mmCIF file of C-alpha atoms and ligand atoms in Angstrom:
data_model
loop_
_atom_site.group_PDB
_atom_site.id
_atom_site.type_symbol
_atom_site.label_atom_id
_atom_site.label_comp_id
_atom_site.label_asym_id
_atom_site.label_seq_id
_atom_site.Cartn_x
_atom_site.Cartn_y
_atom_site.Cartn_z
ATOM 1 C CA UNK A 1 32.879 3.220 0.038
ATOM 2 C CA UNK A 2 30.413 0.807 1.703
ATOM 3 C CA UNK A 3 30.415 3.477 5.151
ATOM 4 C CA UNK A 4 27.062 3.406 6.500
ATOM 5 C CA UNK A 5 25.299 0.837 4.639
ATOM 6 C CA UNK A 6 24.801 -3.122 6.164
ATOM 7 C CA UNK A 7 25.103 -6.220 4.787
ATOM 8 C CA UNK A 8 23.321 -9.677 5.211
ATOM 9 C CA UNK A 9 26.207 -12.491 4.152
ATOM 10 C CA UNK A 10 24.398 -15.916 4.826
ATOM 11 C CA UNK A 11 27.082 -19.131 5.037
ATOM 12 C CA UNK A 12 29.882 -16.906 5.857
ATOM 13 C CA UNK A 13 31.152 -18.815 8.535
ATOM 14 C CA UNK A 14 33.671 -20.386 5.697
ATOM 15 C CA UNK A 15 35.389 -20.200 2.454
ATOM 16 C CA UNK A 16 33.143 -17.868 -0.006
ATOM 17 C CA UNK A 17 30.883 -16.049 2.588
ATOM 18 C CA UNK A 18 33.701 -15.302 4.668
ATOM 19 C CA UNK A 19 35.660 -13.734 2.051
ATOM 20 C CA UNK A 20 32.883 -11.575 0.921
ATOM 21 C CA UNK A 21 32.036 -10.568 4.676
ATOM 22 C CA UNK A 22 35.487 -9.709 5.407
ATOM 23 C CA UNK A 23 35.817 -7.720 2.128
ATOM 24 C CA UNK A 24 32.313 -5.698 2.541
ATOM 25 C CA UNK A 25 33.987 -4.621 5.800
ATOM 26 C CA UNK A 26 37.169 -3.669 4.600
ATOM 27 C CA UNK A 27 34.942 -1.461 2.570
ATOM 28 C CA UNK A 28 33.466 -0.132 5.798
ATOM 29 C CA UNK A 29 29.570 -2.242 5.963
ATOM 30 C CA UNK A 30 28.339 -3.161 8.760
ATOM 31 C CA UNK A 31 27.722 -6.973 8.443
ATOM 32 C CA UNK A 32 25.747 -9.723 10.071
ATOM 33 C CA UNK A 33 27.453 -13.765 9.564
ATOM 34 C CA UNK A 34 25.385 -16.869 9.441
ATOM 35 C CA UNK A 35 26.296 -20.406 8.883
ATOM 36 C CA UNK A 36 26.742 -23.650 10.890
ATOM 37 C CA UNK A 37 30.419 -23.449 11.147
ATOM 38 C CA UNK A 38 33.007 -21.624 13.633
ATOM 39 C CA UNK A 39 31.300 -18.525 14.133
ATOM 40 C CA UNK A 40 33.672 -17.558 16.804
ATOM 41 C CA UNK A 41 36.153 -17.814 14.724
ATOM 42 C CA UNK A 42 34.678 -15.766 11.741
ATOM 43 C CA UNK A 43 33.288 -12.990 14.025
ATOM 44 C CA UNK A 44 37.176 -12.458 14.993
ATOM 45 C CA UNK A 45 38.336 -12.627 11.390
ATOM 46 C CA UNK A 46 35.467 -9.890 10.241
ATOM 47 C CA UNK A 47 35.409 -7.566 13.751
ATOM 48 C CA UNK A 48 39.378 -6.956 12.479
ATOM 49 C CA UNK A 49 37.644 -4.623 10.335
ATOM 50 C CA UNK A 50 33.679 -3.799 11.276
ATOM 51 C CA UNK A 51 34.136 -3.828 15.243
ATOM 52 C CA UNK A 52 30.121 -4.021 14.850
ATOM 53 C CA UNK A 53 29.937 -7.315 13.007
ATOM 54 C CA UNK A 54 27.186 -9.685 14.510
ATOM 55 C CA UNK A 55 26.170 -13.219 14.123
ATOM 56 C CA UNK A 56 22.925 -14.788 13.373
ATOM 57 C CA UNK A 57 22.786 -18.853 13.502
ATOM 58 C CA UNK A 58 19.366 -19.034 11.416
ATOM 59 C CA UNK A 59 19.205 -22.299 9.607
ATOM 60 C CA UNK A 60 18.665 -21.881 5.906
ATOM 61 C CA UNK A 61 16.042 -24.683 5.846
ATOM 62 C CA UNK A 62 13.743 -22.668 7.811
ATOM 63 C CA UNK A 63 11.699 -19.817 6.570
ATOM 64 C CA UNK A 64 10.472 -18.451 10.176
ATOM 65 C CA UNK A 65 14.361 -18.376 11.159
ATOM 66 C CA UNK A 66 15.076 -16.645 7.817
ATOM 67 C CA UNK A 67 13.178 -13.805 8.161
ATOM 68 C CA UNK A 68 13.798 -13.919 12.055
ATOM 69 C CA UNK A 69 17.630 -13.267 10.857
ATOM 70 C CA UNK A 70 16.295 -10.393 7.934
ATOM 71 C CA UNK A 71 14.502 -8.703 11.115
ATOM 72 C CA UNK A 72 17.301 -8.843 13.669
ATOM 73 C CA UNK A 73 19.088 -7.299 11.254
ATOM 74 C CA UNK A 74 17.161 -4.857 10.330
ATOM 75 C CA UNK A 75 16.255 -4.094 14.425
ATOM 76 C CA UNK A 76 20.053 -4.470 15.563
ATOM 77 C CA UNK A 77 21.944 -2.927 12.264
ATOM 78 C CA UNK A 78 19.390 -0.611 11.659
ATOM 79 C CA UNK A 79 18.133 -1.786 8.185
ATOM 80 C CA UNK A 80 19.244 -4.373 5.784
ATOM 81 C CA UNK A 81 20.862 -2.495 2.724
ATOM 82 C CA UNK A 82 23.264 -5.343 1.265
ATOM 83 C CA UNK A 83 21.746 -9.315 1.038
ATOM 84 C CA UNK A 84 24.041 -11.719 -0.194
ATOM 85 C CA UNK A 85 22.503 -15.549 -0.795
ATOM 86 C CA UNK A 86 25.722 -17.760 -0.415
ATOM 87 C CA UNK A 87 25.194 -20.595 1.922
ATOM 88 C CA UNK A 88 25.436 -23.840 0.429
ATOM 89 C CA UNK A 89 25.900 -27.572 0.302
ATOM 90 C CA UNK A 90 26.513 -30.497 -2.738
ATOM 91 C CA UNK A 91 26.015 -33.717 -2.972
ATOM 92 C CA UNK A 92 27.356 -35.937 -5.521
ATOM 93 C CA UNK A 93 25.418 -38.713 -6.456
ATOM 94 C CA UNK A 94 23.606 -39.849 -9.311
ATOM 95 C CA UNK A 95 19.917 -38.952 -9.840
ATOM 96 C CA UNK A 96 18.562 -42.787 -8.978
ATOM 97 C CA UNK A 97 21.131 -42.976 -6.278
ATOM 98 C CA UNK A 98 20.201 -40.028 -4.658
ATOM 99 C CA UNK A 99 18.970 -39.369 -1.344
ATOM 100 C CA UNK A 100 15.652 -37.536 -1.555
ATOM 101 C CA UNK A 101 16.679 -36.021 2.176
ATOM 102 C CA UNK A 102 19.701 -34.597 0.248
ATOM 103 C CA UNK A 103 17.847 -33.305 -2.612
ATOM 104 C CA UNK A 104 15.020 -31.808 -0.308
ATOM 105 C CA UNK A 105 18.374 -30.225 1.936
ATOM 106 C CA UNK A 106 19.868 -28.899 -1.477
ATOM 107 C CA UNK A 107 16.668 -26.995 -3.064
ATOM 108 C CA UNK A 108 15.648 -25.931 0.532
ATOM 109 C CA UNK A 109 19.791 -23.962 1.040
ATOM 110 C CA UNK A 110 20.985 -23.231 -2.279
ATOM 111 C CA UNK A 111 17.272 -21.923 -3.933
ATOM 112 C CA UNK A 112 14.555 -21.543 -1.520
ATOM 113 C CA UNK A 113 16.351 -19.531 1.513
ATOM 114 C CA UNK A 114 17.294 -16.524 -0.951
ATOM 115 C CA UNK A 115 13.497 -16.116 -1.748
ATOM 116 C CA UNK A 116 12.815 -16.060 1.842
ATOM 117 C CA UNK A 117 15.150 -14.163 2.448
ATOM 118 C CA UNK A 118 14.664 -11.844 -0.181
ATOM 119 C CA UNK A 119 11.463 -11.758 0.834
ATOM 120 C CA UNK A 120 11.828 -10.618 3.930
ATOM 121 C CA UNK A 121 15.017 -8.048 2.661
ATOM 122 C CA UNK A 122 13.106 -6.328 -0.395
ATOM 123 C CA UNK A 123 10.099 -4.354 1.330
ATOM 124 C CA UNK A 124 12.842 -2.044 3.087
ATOM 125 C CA UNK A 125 15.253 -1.940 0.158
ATOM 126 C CA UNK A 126 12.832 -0.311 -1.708
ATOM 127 C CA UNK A 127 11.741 2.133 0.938
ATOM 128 C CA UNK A 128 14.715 3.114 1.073
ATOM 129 C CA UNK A 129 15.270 2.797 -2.436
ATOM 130 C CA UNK A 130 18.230 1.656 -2.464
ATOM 131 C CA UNK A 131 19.401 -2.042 -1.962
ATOM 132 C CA UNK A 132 21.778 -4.796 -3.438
ATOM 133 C CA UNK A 133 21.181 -8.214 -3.306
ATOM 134 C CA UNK A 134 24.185 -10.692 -4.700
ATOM 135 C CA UNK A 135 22.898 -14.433 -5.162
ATOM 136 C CA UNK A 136 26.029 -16.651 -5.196
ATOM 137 C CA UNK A 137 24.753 -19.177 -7.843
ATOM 138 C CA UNK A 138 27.865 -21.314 -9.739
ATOM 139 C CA UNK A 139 28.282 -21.968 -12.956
ATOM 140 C CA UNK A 140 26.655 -25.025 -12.189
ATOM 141 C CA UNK A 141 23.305 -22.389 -12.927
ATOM 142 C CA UNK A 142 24.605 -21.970 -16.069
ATOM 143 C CA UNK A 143 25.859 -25.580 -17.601
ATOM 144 C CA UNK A 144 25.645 -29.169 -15.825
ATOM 145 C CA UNK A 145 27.630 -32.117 -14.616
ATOM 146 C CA UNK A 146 26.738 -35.385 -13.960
ATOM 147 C CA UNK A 147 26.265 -36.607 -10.337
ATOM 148 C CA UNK A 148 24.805 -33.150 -9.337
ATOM 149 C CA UNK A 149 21.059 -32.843 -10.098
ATOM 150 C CA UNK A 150 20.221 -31.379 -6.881
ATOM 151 C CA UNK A 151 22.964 -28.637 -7.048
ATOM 152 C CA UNK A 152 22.410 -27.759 -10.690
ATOM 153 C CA UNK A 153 18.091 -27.556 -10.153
ATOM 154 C CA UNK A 154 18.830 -25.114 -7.404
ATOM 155 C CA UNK A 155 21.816 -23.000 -9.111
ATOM 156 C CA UNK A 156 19.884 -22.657 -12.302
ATOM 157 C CA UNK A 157 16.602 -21.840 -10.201
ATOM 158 C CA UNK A 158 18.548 -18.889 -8.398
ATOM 159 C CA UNK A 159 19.502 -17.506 -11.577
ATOM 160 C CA UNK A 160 15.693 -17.470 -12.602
ATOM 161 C CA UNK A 161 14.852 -15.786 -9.072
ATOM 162 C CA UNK A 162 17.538 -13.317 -9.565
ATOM 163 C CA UNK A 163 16.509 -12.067 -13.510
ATOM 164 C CA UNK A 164 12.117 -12.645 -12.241
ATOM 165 C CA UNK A 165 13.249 -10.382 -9.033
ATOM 166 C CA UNK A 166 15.712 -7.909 -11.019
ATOM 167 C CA UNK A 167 12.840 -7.476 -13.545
ATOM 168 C CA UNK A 168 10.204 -6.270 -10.681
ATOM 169 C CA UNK A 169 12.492 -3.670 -9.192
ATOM 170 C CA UNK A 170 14.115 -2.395 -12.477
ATOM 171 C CA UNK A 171 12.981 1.200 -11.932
ATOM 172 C CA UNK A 172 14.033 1.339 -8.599
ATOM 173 C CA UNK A 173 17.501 1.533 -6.786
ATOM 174 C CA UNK A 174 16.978 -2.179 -5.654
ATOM 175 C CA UNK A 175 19.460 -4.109 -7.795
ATOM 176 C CA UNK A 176 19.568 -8.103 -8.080
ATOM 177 C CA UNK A 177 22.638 -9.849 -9.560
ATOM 178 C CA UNK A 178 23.654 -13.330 -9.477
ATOM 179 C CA UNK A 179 27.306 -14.325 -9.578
ATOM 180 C CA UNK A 180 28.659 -17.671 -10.742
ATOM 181 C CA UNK A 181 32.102 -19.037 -9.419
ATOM 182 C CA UNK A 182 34.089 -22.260 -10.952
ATOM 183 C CA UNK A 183 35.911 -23.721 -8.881
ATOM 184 C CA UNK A 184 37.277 -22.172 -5.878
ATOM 185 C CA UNK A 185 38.864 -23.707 -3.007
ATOM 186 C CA UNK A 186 37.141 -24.439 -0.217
ATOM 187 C CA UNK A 187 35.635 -26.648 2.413
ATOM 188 C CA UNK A 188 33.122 -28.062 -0.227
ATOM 189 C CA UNK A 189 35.390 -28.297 -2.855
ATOM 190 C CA UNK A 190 38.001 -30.002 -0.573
ATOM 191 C CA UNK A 191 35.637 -32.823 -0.108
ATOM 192 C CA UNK A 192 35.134 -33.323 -3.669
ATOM 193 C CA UNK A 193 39.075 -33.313 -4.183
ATOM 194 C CA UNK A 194 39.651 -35.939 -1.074
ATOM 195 C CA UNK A 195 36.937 -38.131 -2.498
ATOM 196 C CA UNK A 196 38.502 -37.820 -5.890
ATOM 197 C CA UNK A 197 42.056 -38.586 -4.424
ATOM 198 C CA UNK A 198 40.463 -41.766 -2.669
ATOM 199 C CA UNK A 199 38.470 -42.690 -5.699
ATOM 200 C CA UNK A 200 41.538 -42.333 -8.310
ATOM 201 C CA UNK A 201 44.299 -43.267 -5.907
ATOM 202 C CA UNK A 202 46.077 -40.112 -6.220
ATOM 203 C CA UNK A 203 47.764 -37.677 -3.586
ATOM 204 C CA UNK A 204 45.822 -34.308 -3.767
ATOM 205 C CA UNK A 205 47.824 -32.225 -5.962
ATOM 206 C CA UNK A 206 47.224 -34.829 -8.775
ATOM 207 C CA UNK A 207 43.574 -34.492 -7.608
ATOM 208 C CA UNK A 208 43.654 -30.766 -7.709
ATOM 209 C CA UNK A 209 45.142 -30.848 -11.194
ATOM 210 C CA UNK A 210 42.927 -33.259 -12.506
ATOM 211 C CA UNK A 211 39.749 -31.354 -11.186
ATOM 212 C CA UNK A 212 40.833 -28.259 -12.683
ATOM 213 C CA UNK A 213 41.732 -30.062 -16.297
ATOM 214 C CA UNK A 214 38.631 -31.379 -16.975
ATOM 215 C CA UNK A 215 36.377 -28.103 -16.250
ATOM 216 C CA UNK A 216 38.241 -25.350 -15.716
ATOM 217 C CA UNK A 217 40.833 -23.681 -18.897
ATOM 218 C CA UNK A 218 42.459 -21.430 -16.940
ATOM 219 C CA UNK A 219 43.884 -24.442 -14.418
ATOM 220 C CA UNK A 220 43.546 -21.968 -11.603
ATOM 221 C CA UNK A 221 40.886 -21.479 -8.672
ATOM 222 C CA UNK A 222 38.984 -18.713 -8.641
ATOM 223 C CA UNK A 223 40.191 -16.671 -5.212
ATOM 224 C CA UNK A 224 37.274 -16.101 -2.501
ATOM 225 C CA UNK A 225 38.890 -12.730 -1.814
ATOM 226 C CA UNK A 226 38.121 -12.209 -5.757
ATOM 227 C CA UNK A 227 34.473 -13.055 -5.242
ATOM 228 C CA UNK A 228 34.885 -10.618 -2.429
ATOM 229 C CA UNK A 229 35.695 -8.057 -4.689
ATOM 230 C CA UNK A 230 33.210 -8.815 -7.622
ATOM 231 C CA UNK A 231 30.579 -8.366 -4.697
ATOM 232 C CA UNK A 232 32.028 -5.090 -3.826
ATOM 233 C CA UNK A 233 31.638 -4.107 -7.335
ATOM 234 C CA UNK A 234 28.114 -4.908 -7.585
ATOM 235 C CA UNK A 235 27.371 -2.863 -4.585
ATOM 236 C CA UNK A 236 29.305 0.378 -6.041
ATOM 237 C CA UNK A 237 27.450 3.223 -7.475
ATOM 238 C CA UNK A 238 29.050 2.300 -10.884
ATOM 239 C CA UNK A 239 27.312 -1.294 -10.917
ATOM 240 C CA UNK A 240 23.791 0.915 -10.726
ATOM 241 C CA UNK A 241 22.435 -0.547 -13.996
ATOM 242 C CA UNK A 242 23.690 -3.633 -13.473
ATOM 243 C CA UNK A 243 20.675 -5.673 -13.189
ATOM 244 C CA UNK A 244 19.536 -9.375 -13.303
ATOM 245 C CA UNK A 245 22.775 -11.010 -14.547
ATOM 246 C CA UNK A 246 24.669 -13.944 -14.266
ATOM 247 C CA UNK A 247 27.754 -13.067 -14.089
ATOM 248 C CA UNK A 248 30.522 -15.756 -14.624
ATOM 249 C CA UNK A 249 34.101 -15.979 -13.115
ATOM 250 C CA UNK A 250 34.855 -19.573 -13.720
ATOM 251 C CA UNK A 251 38.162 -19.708 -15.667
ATOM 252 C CA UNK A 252 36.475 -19.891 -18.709
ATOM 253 C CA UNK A 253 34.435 -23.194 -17.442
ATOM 254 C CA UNK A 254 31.193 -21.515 -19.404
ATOM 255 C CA UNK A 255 33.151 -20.221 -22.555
ATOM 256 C CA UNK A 256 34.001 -23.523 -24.133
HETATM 257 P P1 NAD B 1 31.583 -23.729 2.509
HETATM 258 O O1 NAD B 1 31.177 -25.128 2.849
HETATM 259 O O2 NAD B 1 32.915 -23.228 2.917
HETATM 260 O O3 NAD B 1 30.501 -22.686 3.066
HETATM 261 C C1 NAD B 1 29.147 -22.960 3.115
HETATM 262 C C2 NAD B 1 28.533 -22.111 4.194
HETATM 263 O O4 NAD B 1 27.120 -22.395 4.255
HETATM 264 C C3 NAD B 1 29.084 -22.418 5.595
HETATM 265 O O5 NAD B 1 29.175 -21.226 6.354
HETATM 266 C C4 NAD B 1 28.032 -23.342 6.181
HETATM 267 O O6 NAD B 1 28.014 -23.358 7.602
HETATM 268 C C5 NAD B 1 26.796 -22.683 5.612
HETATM 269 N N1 NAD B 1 25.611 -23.545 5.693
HETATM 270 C C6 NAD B 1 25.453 -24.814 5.271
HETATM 271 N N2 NAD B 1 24.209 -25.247 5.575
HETATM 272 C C7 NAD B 1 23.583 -24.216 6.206
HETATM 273 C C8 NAD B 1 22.291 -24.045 6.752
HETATM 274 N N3 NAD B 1 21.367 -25.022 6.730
HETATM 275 N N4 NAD B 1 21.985 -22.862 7.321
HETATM 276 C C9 NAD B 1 22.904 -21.856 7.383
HETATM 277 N N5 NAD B 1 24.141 -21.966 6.861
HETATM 278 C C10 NAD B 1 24.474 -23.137 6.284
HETATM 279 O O7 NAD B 1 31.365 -23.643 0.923
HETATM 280 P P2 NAD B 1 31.757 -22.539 -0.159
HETATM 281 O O8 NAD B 1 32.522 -23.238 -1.224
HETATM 282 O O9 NAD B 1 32.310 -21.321 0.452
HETATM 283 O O10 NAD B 1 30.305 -22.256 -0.770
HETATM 284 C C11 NAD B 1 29.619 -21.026 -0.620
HETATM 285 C C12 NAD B 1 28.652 -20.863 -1.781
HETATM 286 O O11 NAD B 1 29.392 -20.749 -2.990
HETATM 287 C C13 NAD B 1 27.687 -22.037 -1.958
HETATM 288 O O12 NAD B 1 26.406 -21.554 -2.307
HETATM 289 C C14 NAD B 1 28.299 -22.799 -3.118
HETATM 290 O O13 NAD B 1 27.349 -23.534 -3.818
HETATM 291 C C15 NAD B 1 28.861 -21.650 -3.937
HETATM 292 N N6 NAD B 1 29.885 -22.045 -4.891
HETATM 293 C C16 NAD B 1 31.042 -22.627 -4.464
HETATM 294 C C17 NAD B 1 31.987 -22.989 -5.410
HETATM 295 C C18 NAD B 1 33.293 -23.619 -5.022
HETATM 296 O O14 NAD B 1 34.018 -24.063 -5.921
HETATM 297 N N7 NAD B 1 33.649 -23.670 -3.761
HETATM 298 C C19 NAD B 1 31.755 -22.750 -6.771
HETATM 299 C C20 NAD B 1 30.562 -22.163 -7.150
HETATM 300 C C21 NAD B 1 29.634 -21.803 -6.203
#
């Protein structure tokens, strides 16, 4: 379904970016990974099904690597056609406690990096006129929690990016969606859980089900492989005039 066309998935070295690497190439894109983590190891996972895949290690604090990874993409693969804004880190702290290196890191990966790299993306997307770009907010864009300032700024500030950017290229086959997981489990979620275990002297399955109890009415993770496929969706012809929203798949976090 996705034969022909290639995808940007930035963080994808883990957990949510993986997932939705490995899935666009199930669906036959060509993708390039980023992220800090094993890229080795990801390259393997996503070459089982896009023998092409390739690996860019631009650092999401840095605009001149950004667009450096936009352009090697576009040079290598061809063009960029997909763009999906997923890498990510939290820090839980509260606002008086909290480490303005962290908050500068935070705003810098989860916001700014998907204008640059949208930035960068957009001019050739609508070119060709035709492009997709999937910003993996949280519902953290769409309600807070304590202890996460920085993470909620920049996940409610990609949601404004996505509708501002959707808006612009309405009338053209450039579509801009943002998509907001609960809580799924990952790296960054499995630090929360071990520092919840430590902090309420419970093993981790009493972590896991208090995490989920107090946020999440379903009591289930959401699946990366799931976000895979809501990704997937949003790149299909039938997502066309889908444009500019947030789309929640959090349990029912946002519902209550
Ligand atoms: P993860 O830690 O498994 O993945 C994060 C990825 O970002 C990794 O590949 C990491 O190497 C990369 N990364 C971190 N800093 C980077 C930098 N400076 N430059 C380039 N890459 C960098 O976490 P995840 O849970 O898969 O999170 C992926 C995205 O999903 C994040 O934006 C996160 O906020 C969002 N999200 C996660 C959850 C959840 O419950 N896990 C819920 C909602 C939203």
């Amino acid at each position: 379904m996705l034969t022909g066309k290639t995808a940007i998935v930035t963080g994808s070295t883990s957990g949510i970016g993986l997932a939705i690497a490995t899935t666009l190439a199930m669906k036959g894109a060509r993708v390039m990974l980023n992220g800090f983590g094993d890229a080795e190891g990801a390259l393997a996972q996503v070459r089982q099904h896009d023998p092409g895949a390739i690996y860019h290690g631009a650092d999401m604090t840095r605009p001149d690597e950004i667009t450096d990874m936009v352009r090697t993409c576009e040079s290598l693969l061809g063009r960029c056609d997909i763009l999906v804004n997923n890498a990510g880190i939290q820090h839980v702290a509260l606002v008086e406690d909290f480490p303005v290196e962290r908050w500068d890191a935070i705003i810098a990966i989860n916001l700014s990096s998907a204008f640059h790299a949208m930035r960068a993306a957009l001019p050739g997307m609508k070119k060709r006129n035709w492009g997709r770009v999937v910003n993996v907010s949280s519902v953290h864009g769409l309600v807070a929690s304590g202890g996460k300032s920085a993470y909620v700024t920049a996940k409610h500030g990609m949601i404004g990016l996505t509708k501002a950017a959707a808006l612009e290229n309405a009338t053209t086959g450039v579509t801009i969606n943002a998509i907001c997981p609960g809580w799924v489990l990952t790296p960054l979620v499995q630090k929360q859980l071990d520092d919840r275990a430590a902090a309420d002297q419970v093993n981790n399955e009493e972590a896991t089900r208090r995490l989920l109890a107090e946020k999440q009415p379903s009591l289930q993770f959401t699946t990366p492989e799931a976000l895979g496929e809501l990704v997937v969706f949003l790149c299909s012809p039938a997502a066309q005039n889908v444009r500019g929203v947030a789309w929640n798949i959090d349990g029912g976090w946002a519902a209550q």
